[in-house]
Structure formats: structure tokens, C-alpha cells
Phi, psi and omega in degrees: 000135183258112179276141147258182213298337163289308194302303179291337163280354145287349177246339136333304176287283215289334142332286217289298178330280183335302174274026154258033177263161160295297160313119185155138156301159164336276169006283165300332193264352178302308179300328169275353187292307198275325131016265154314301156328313198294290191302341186294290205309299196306321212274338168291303207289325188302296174326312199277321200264026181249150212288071169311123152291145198272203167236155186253000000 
């Protein structure tokens, strides 16, 4: 599945909810931490690795 770039900065934000919550196991905030972490990384990756055209 391919996210664009709106979609992963929406789900970044719901994250970022997600690990301020009170509730919740460890667990769970370790799984979004990492998660999160996945999605920053893509959304870094995306930025960096885009094509300029050149001038000819």
C-alpha cells in the first residue's frame, strides 16, 4: 500500500494523540513508538529523495 504524503501526515498526527494518551499498556505505547518512529522515517525519506528537474 502506497500512502501519499497527506495520508502519512495524518497518521503522524494521530499517532503523536495516540502516544499522549493515559491509557494504554506498555506495550501498546512501545508499538506506536515504534510505529511512529517507521512513519517520521518515511515521511523524512520522501522529502529527501525527490527528483528536481534539471535545465537542459
Amino acid at each position: 500500500m502506497v500512502l501519499t504524503a497527506k495520508e502519512k501526515k495524518m497518521l503522524i498526527r494521530i499517532l503523536k494523540k495516540e502516544k499522549r494518551r493515559v491509557f494504554g499498556g506498555k506495550e501498546q505505547k512501545q508499538d506506536v513508538d515504534q510505529l511512529l518512529d517507521k512513519m517520521e522515517q518515511s515521511f523524512r525519506n520522501e522529502k529527501v529523495n525527490t527528483v528536481k528537474p534539471t535545465k537542459l
